Amino acid sequence: MISKLSFVLFALSAIQVTAFPRFNADGVKRLTNLAKKSGECPHLAKQNEAECPYLAKNKELKRQATFDPTSQHVSTTGEYAWVAPGAGDQRGPCPGLNALANHGYLPHNGVADIPTIVSAVNAAYGMGIDLGTFLAVYGTAFDGDPVSLAPGYSIGGPTTSEEILGLGLLGTPSGLSGSHNNYEADTSPTRGDLYVVGNDYLLQVDRFQQYYDALPENTPAPEQYAALFPFRQAQFNNSIATNPYFFFPQFAGVFVSPAGYAFPPRMMANHSSEYASGYLDKASFMSFFAVTGESGAFEYSAGWERIPNNFYRRPLSDPYTIPDFILDVLAFGQLDPRLLSIGGNTGTPNSFTGLDTSALTNGVFNGATLAQGNNLECFIFQLVQAEAPTVVTGLYENVTAALQPLAETISSNLAGLGCPQLEAVNAGMYDMYPGYTKAKGI
């Protein structure tokens, strides 16, 4: 069983002023207050039932679903009324973030700091502060600016916004649209593979149609997610069959790519007294993905994602946390172990070759046991930590300072998992994959 306690808000436990040398105290306070408001523990060192009302419940795999229309309603009027993106506004590969920017939960220009991003995904979708914080910190480290006074990133392409840019950068942050193999990866349910369609951030209508057809109607959200496995597997097989540069890395592939399948039913599902655990109806699904028209003749308006009216998110007493996401990743990975493995094509279609996890990690981890205990979490987070300095070299004047927030966030989480210590990674093994070398410009 995966320990939920070990994951509860591990990211916030590392977010101190010292962890962000240029992250002001107000940002730290905003995150901590948000955690308390959401019923999650702000610091691992203070986790007890008196200070963390949901600690006991977090020990369970799932909490009982409840519905409260007052607290779960998400406003789409007034200051949160939908406004189409204009010239210069950033929109990218994540429909959920695009919708938040269009509704004013994020800045309309699509460039935001970490506390704003975490607050927005929690308020509108019920994403756990732990998951929201880790994804925001990771996105900032690899695609934004972690050394500014207000660390953050663009949800779309490169930006010159003074809101997040500070001293110490050696170039312009790529934003999420330029994060191939770092944050975004092949096998997306709605976006095409970068080296097949030429971009990795625009919705492909044919893929959306397949997702739409795979999503069962009048079915609770947890069952909707389970029903998506054949579609998930089909997209993986499609990348193998059509993309000679297909590469499935440890974080963007094994950990993040499943989000495209899990996040819609888990956080875009509408909640009601009938469906207390949520139900993602087809009309809402289309709205969140900026799709209009009839099935078989869909039309896509890039960047026009919209939160449907009368939307009721998952309750904050049961946020979608890192442990919840890990369980979803494992559920599909146990049905098809390739989904938990680093690998890719070696220059031609249908040449998929899995990477020997034991050789990559000098025997510390074994691919056959990644689904057991805490092994998957230990493997992913330690691999990110080990490889991050090489990935961001050339982006910052001081790589150590830029990665300090991410390093401390990961270290805090790993402290409670009893992980075997990964000292080094044989990164040269990735060179067998053209998709890896091409993305790195090698």
C-alpha positions as semicolon CSV with decimal commas, in nm:
position;residue;x (nm);y (nm);z (nm)
1;M;0,000;0,000;0,000
2;I;0,123;0,348;-0,081
3;S;0,150;0,572;0,223
4;K;-0,055;0,885;0,172
5;L;0,085;1,035;0,490
6;S;0,434;1,040;0,345
7;F;0,312;1,254;0,058
8;V;0,085;1,503;0,234
9;L;0,205;1,844;0,133
10;F;0,569;1,745;0,113
11;A;0,626;2,038;-0,118
12;L;0,509;2,297;0,130
13;S;0,732;2,153;0,397
14;A;1,026;2,261;0,182
15;I;0,898;2,601;0,082
16;Q;1,072;2,830;0,325
17;V;1,229;3,166;0,254
18;T;1,568;2,993;0,259
19;A;1,451;2,747;-0,004
20;F;1,367;3,031;-0,239
21;P;1,653;3,279;-0,197
22;R;1,454;3,539;-0,392
23;F;1,103;3,417;-0,310
24;N;0,945;3,675;-0,083
25;A;0,782;3,597;0,251
26;D;0,439;3,690;0,117
27;G;0,453;3,404;-0,131
28;V;0,540;3,157;0,144
29;K;0,258;3,291;0,361
30;R;0,008;3,263;0,076
31;L;0,092;2,896;0,020
32;T;0,085;2,809;0,389
33;N;-0,251;2,982;0,444
34;L;-0,389;2,806;0,139
35;A;-0,279;2,470;0,280
36;K;-0,445;2,539;0,615
37;K;-0,766;2,654;0,444
38;S;-0,771;2,337;0,238
39;G;-0,732;2,114;0,542
40;E;-0,386;1,993;0,446
41;C;-0,080;2,000;0,670
42;P;0,152;2,292;0,596
43;H;0,461;2,122;0,741
44;L;0,555;1,757;0,778
45;A;0,714;1,825;1,115
46;K;0,376;1,929;1,256
47;Q;0,167;1,643;1,129
48;N;-0,061;1,534;1,408
49;E;-0,435;1,504;1,425
50;A;-0,474;1,817;1,638
51;E;-0,305;2,041;1,383
52;C;-0,407;1,851;1,071
53;P;-0,779;1,765;1,078
54;Y;-0,753;1,541;0,772
55;L;-0,444;1,348;0,879
56;A;-0,636;1,038;0,983
57;K;-0,838;1,044;0,664
58;N;-0,524;1,085;0,457
59;K;-0,415;0,742;0,579
60;E;-0,695;0,589;0,378
61;L;-0,670;0,535;0,004
62;K;-0,993;0,724;-0,057
63;R;-1,224;0,943;0,151
64;Q;-1,600;0,924;0,138
65;A;-1,737;1,148;-0,135
66;T;-1,969;1,425;-0,023
67;F;-2,141;1,707;-0,208
68;D;-2,190;2,063;-0,087
69;P;-2,317;2,291;-0,366
70;T;-2,222;2,607;-0,180
71;S;-1,855;2,531;-0,120
72;Q;-1,796;2,336;-0,441
73;H;-1,943;2,582;-0,689
74;V;-1,688;2,744;-0,922
75;S;-1,779;3,092;-1,038
76;T;-1,777;3,172;-1,410
77;T;-1,937;3,516;-1,376
78;G;-1,828;3,864;-1,268
79;E;-1,452;3,879;-1,223
80;Y;-1,436;3,516;-1,337
81;A;-1,637;3,560;-1,656
82;W;-1,474;3,405;-1,961
83;V;-1,266;3,637;-2,180
84;A;-1,100;3,517;-2,500
85;P;-0,720;3,538;-2,512
86;G;-0,583;3,834;-2,704
87;A;-0,263;3,910;-2,889
88;G;0,036;3,829;-2,671
89;D;-0,159;3,619;-2,420
90;Q;0,005;3,283;-2,358
91;R;-0,190;2,960;-2,394
92;G;-0,031;2,617;-2,417
93;P;-0,065;2,239;-2,392
94;C;-0,264;2,225;-2,066
95;P;-0,637;2,289;-2,121
96;G;-0,697;2,326;-1,747
97;L;-0,445;2,610;-1,713
98;N;-0,570;2,773;-2,033
99;A;-0,925;2,776;-1,894
100;L;-0,805;2,928;-1,567
101;A;-0,636;3,213;-1,753
102;N;-0,947;3,274;-1,965
103;H;-1,157;3,302;-1,648
104;G;-0,921;3,519;-1,446
105;Y;-0,816;3,256;-1,192
106;L;-0,470;3,300;-1,346
107;P;-0,346;3,626;-1,501
108;H;-0,506;3,666;-1,842
109;N;-0,165;3,694;-2,008
110;G;-0,091;3,335;-1,907
111;V;0,216;3,414;-1,696
112;A;0,190;3,345;-1,323
113;D;0,393;3,290;-1,008
114;I;0,390;2,971;-0,803
115;P;0,140;3,071;-0,529
116;T;-0,107;3,200;-0,788
117;I;-0,089;2,877;-0,988
118;V;-0,128;2,658;-0,679
119;S;-0,421;2,863;-0,550
120;A;-0,598;2,859;-0,887
121;V;-0,581;2,483;-0,947
122;N;-0,693;2,421;-0,590
123;A;-0,985;2,665;-0,599
124;A;-1,119;2,566;-0,941
125;Y;-1,036;2,196;-0,965
126;G;-0,970;2,070;-0,612
127;M;-0,610;1,977;-0,689
128;G;-0,417;1,903;-0,370
129;I;-0,171;2,165;-0,253
130;D;0,100;1,900;-0,257
131;L;0,048;1,810;-0,623
132;G;-0,014;2,169;-0,732
133;T;0,297;2,294;-0,555
134;F;0,527;2,023;-0,686
135;L;0,410;2,069;-1,046
136;A;0,442;2,447;-1,017
137;V;0,791;2,426;-0,867
138;Y;0,902;2,174;-1,129
139;G;0,755;2,380;-1,415
140;T;0,927;2,691;-1,280
141;A;1,266;2,519;-1,251
142;F;1,264;2,375;-1,604
143;D;1,043;2,612;-1,805
144;G;1,025;2,937;-1,606
145;D;1,239;3,147;-1,375
146;P;1,304;3,013;-1,022
147;V;1,546;3,293;-0,929
148;S;1,314;3,591;-0,967
149;L;1,135;3,772;-0,684
150;A;0,816;3,597;-0,797
151;P;0,918;3,256;-0,934
152;G;0,680;3,124;-1,197
153;Y;0,636;3,037;-1,565
154;S;0,437;3,089;-1,883
155;I;0,158;2,838;-1,947
156;G;0,232;2,878;-2,318
157;G;0,542;2,985;-2,507
158;P;0,842;3,205;-2,423
159;T;0,764;3,525;-2,240
160;T;0,945;3,848;-2,164
161;S;0,701;3,933;-1,885
162;E;0,865;4,125;-1,602
163;E;0,623;3,953;-1,362
164;I;0,844;3,645;-1,334
165;L;1,177;3,735;-1,495
166;G;1,472;3,832;-1,280
167;L;1,850;3,836;-1,278
168;G;2,050;3,521;-1,333
169;L;1,885;3,396;-1,651
170;L;2,102;3,318;-1,952
171;G;1,810;3,314;-2,195
172;T;1,432;3,334;-2,223
173;P;1,234;3,062;-2,041
174;S;1,060;2,829;-2,285
175;G;0,724;2,809;-2,111
176;L;0,521;2,487;-2,110
177;S;0,487;2,484;-2,489
178;G;0,864;2,442;-2,524
179;S;0,908;2,174;-2,258
180;H;0,923;1,858;-2,470
181;N;1,064;1,566;-2,270
182;N;1,100;1,791;-1,965
183;Y;0,736;1,857;-1,874
184;E;0,544;1,753;-2,186
185;A;0,591;1,415;-2,357
186;D;0,465;1,197;-2,641
187;T;0,154;0,976;-2,608
188;S;-0,077;1,265;-2,511
189;P;-0,449;1,185;-2,533
190;T;-0,527;1,507;-2,724
191;R;-0,196;1,657;-2,846
192;G;0,020;1,510;-3,120
193;D;0,377;1,386;-3,086
194;L;0,610;1,678;-3,152
195;Y;0,816;1,513;-3,426
196;V;0,509;1,376;-3,602
197;V;0,272;1,676;-3,621
198;G;0,524;1,957;-3,571
199;N;0,396;2,090;-3,238
200;D;0,308;1,946;-2,899
201;Y;0,061;2,204;-2,769
202;L;-0,232;2,221;-3,015
203;L;-0,522;1,980;-2,983
204;Q;-0,553;1,722;-3,259
205;V;-0,922;1,676;-3,336
206;D;-0,888;1,310;-3,432
207;R;-0,731;1,230;-3,095
208;F;-0,996;1,428;-2,911
209;Q;-1,262;1,230;-3,098
210;Q;-1,106;0,905;-2,976
211;Y;-1,096;1,036;-2,617
212;Y;-1,458;1,151;-2,649
213;D;-1,565;0,808;-2,775
214;A;-1,374;0,629;-2,499
215;L;-1,535;0,829;-2,218
216;P;-1,841;0,638;-2,091
217;E;-2,158;0,835;-2,023
218;N;-2,366;0,838;-1,706
219;T;-2,078;0,683;-1,516
220;P;-1,903;0,803;-1,197
221;A;-1,566;0,966;-1,260
222;P;-1,354;0,691;-1,097
223;E;-1,509;0,435;-1,329
224;Q;-1,468;0,670;-1,624
225;Y;-1,096;0,684;-1,556
226;A;-1,070;0,305;-1,532
227;A;-1,251;0,274;-1,867
228;L;-0,985;0,487;-2,038
229;F;-0,710;0,224;-2,016
230;P;-0,764;0,079;-2,369
231;F;-0,747;0,434;-2,508
232;R;-0,433;0,507;-2,306
233;Q;-0,268;0,191;-2,431
234;A;-0,373;0,263;-2,790
235;Q;-0,206;0,606;-2,783
236;F;0,113;0,453;-2,648
237;N;0,110;0,194;-2,925
238;N;0,036;0,464;-3,181
239;S;0,347;0,658;-3,081
240;I;0,553;0,343;-3,118
241;A;0,406;0,272;-3,462
242;T;0,424;0,624;-3,609
243;N;0,699;0,821;-3,434
244;P;1,061;0,717;-3,498
245;Y;1,161;0,974;-3,234
246;F;0,922;0,850;-2,967
247;F;1,084;0,880;-2,623
248;F;0,925;0,808;-2,287
249;P;1,136;0,967;-2,009
250;Q;1,098;0,912;-1,636
251;F;0,920;1,235;-1,537
252;A;0,749;1,377;-1,846
253;G;0,662;1,026;-1,963
254;V;0,608;0,791;-1,669
255;F;0,482;1,057;-1,424
256;V;0,331;1,349;-1,619
257;S;0,190;1,200;-1,939
258;P;-0,073;1,001;-1,742
259;A;-0,214;1,335;-1,624
260;G;-0,382;1,386;-1,960
261;Y;-0,586;1,074;-1,895
262;A;-0,639;1,109;-1,519
263;F;-0,689;1,483;-1,467
264;P;-1,007;1,527;-1,677
265;P;-1,220;1,266;-1,496
266;R;-1,056;1,340;-1,162
267;M;-1,071;1,722;-1,172
268;M;-1,289;1,834;-1,462
269;A;-1,578;1,612;-1,362
270;N;-1,888;1,794;-1,240
271;H;-2,005;1,697;-0,893
272;S;-2,363;1,666;-0,777
273;S;-2,579;1,486;-0,524
274;E;-2,623;1,211;-0,784
275;Y;-2,251;1,194;-0,866
276;A;-2,076;1,293;-0,546
277;S;-1,748;1,151;-0,681
278;G;-1,800;1,341;-1,006
279;Y;-1,911;1,272;-1,361
280;L;-1,744;1,418;-1,671
281;D;-2,027;1,466;-1,919
282;K;-1,948;1,508;-2,288
283;A;-2,056;1,875;-2,305
284;S;-1,829;1,975;-2,017
285;F;-1,544;1,773;-2,166
286;M;-1,580;1,965;-2,492
287;S;-1,593;2,301;-2,311
288;F;-1,273;2,235;-2,116
289;F;-1,092;2,144;-2,439
290;A;-1,222;2,433;-2,653
291;V;-1,411;2,201;-2,885
292;T;-1,748;2,275;-3,046
293;G;-1,974;2,109;-3,302
294;E;-2,107;1,759;-3,329
295;S;-1,932;1,428;-3,282
296;G;-1,766;1,338;-3,610
297;A;-1,739;1,703;-3,712
298;F;-1,570;1,869;-3,414
299;E;-1,404;2,210;-3,441
300;Y;-1,123;2,333;-3,218
301;S;-1,057;2,695;-3,120
302;A;-0,701;2,708;-2,988
303;G;-0,674;2,878;-2,650
304;W;-1,049;2,917;-2,598
305;E;-1,083;2,660;-2,321
306;R;-1,373;2,735;-2,089
307;I;-1,496;2,620;-1,747
308;P;-1,859;2,519;-1,803
309;N;-2,131;2,715;-1,626
310;N;-2,277;2,549;-1,316
311;F;-1,953;2,364;-1,251
312;Y;-1,902;2,205;-0,911
313;R;-1,546;2,085;-0,841
314;R;-1,436;1,801;-0,618
315;P;-1,454;1,890;-0,246
316;L;-1,146;2,036;-0,080
317;S;-1,194;1,780;0,196
318;D;-1,093;1,525;-0,069
319;P;-0,840;1,702;-0,292
320;Y;-0,662;1,519;-0,573
321;T;-0,320;1,470;-0,420
322;I;0,012;1,316;-0,523
323;P;-0,083;0,981;-0,365
324;D;-0,412;0,981;-0,557
325;F;-0,225;1,050;-0,880
326;I;0,039;0,785;-0,806
327;L;-0,238;0,531;-0,752
328;D;-0,387;0,624;-1,090
329;V;-0,047;0,592;-1,259
330;L;0,008;0,252;-1,100
331;A;-0,341;0,130;-1,191
332;F;-0,262;0,156;-1,563
333;G;0,104;0,064;-1,520
334;Q;0,017;-0,266;-1,362
335;L;-0,199;-0,347;-1,666
336;D;0,081;-0,252;-1,906
337;P;0,429;-0,234;-1,742
338;R;0,566;-0,033;-2,036
339;L;0,378;0,266;-1,892
340;L;0,611;0,257;-1,591
341;S;0,929;0,215;-1,793
342;I;1,170;0,455;-1,956
343;G;1,212;0,369;-2,323
344;G;1,152;0,474;-2,681
345;N;1,203;0,404;-3,048
346;T;1,561;0,388;-3,172
347;G;1,520;0,576;-3,499
348;T;1,247;0,386;-3,683
349;P;0,882;0,313;-3,607
350;N;0,814;-0,002;-3,408
351;S;1,165;-0,016;-3,267
352;F;1,064;0,044;-2,906
353;T;1,334;-0,058;-2,662
354;G;1,297;-0,034;-2,288
355;L;1,581;0,100;-2,079
356;D;1,739;-0,131;-1,825
357;T;1,647;0,044;-1,501
358;S;1,904;-0,153;-1,303
359;A;2,187;-0,052;-1,537
360;L;2,069;0,311;-1,543
361;T;2,073;0,334;-1,164
362;N;2,372;0,107;-1,096
363;G;2,148;-0,157;-0,943
364;V;1,966;0,072;-0,701
365;F;1,629;0,018;-0,874
366;N;1,487;-0,269;-1,073
367;G;1,218;-0,225;-1,337
368;A;1,041;-0,542;-1,228
369;T;0,969;-0,401;-0,882
370;L;0,885;-0,037;-0,959
371;A;0,515;-0,096;-0,888
372;Q;0,589;-0,228;-0,539
373;G;0,576;-0,020;-0,222
374;N;0,726;0,328;-0,259
375;N;0,965;0,225;-0,538
376;L;0,800;0,426;-0,815
377;E;0,800;0,749;-0,614
378;C;1,157;0,696;-0,498
379;F;1,272;0,619;-0,852
380;I;1,103;0,913;-1,023
381;F;1,189;1,183;-0,772
382;Q;1,549;1,074;-0,718
383;L;1,605;1,047;-1,092
384;V;1,470;1,400;-1,140
385;Q;1,698;1,523;-0,864
386;A;2,002;1,349;-1,010
387;E;1,945;1,464;-1,367
388;A;1,820;1,819;-1,309
389;P;2,163;1,993;-1,300
390;T;2,250;1,854;-1,643
391;V;1,909;1,943;-1,789
392;V;1,921;2,310;-1,686
393;T;2,290;2,373;-1,750
394;G;2,314;2,681;-1,971
395;L;1,984;2,827;-1,848
396;Y;2,105;2,995;-1,528
397;E;2,417;3,167;-1,404
398;N;2,389;2,980;-1,075
399;V;2,242;2,635;-1,137
400;T;2,261;2,536;-0,769
401;A;2,056;2,836;-0,656
402;A;1,805;2,789;-0,936
403;L;1,745;2,424;-0,844
404;Q;1,745;2,470;-0,467
405;P;1,362;2,492;-0,437
406;L;1,317;2,174;-0,639
407;A;1,597;1,992;-0,458
408;E;1,460;2,075;-0,114
409;T;1,107;1,986;-0,216
410;I;1,218;1,644;-0,337
411;S;1,449;1,583;-0,041
412;S;1,169;1,659;0,203
413;N;0,944;1,405;0,036
414;L;1,208;1,135;0,013
415;A;1,296;1,170;0,382
416;G;0,989;0,977;0,488
417;L;0,991;0,702;0,225
418;G;1,295;0,497;0,321
419;C;1,427;0,513;-0,033
420;P;1,746;0,339;-0,141
421;Q;2,002;0,607;-0,213
422;L;2,059;0,685;-0,580
423;E;2,411;0,824;-0,605
424;A;2,453;0,854;-0,983
425;V;2,275;0,791;-1,312
426;N;2,429;0,648;-1,627
427;A;2,271;0,918;-1,843
428;G;2,475;0,812;-2,145
429;M;2,232;0,524;-2,186
430;Y;1,972;0,774;-2,315
431;D;2,184;0,842;-2,623
432;M;2,042;0,532;-2,792
433;Y;1,713;0,721;-2,831
434;P;1,712;0,981;-3,115
435;G;1,407;1,143;-2,955
436;Y;1,615;1,223;-2,651
437;T;1,919;1,353;-2,836
438;K;1,709;1,553;-3,084
439;A;1,520;1,732;-2,805
440;K;1,850;1,813;-2,629
441;G;2,006;1,942;-2,951
442;I;2,279;1,678;-2,938
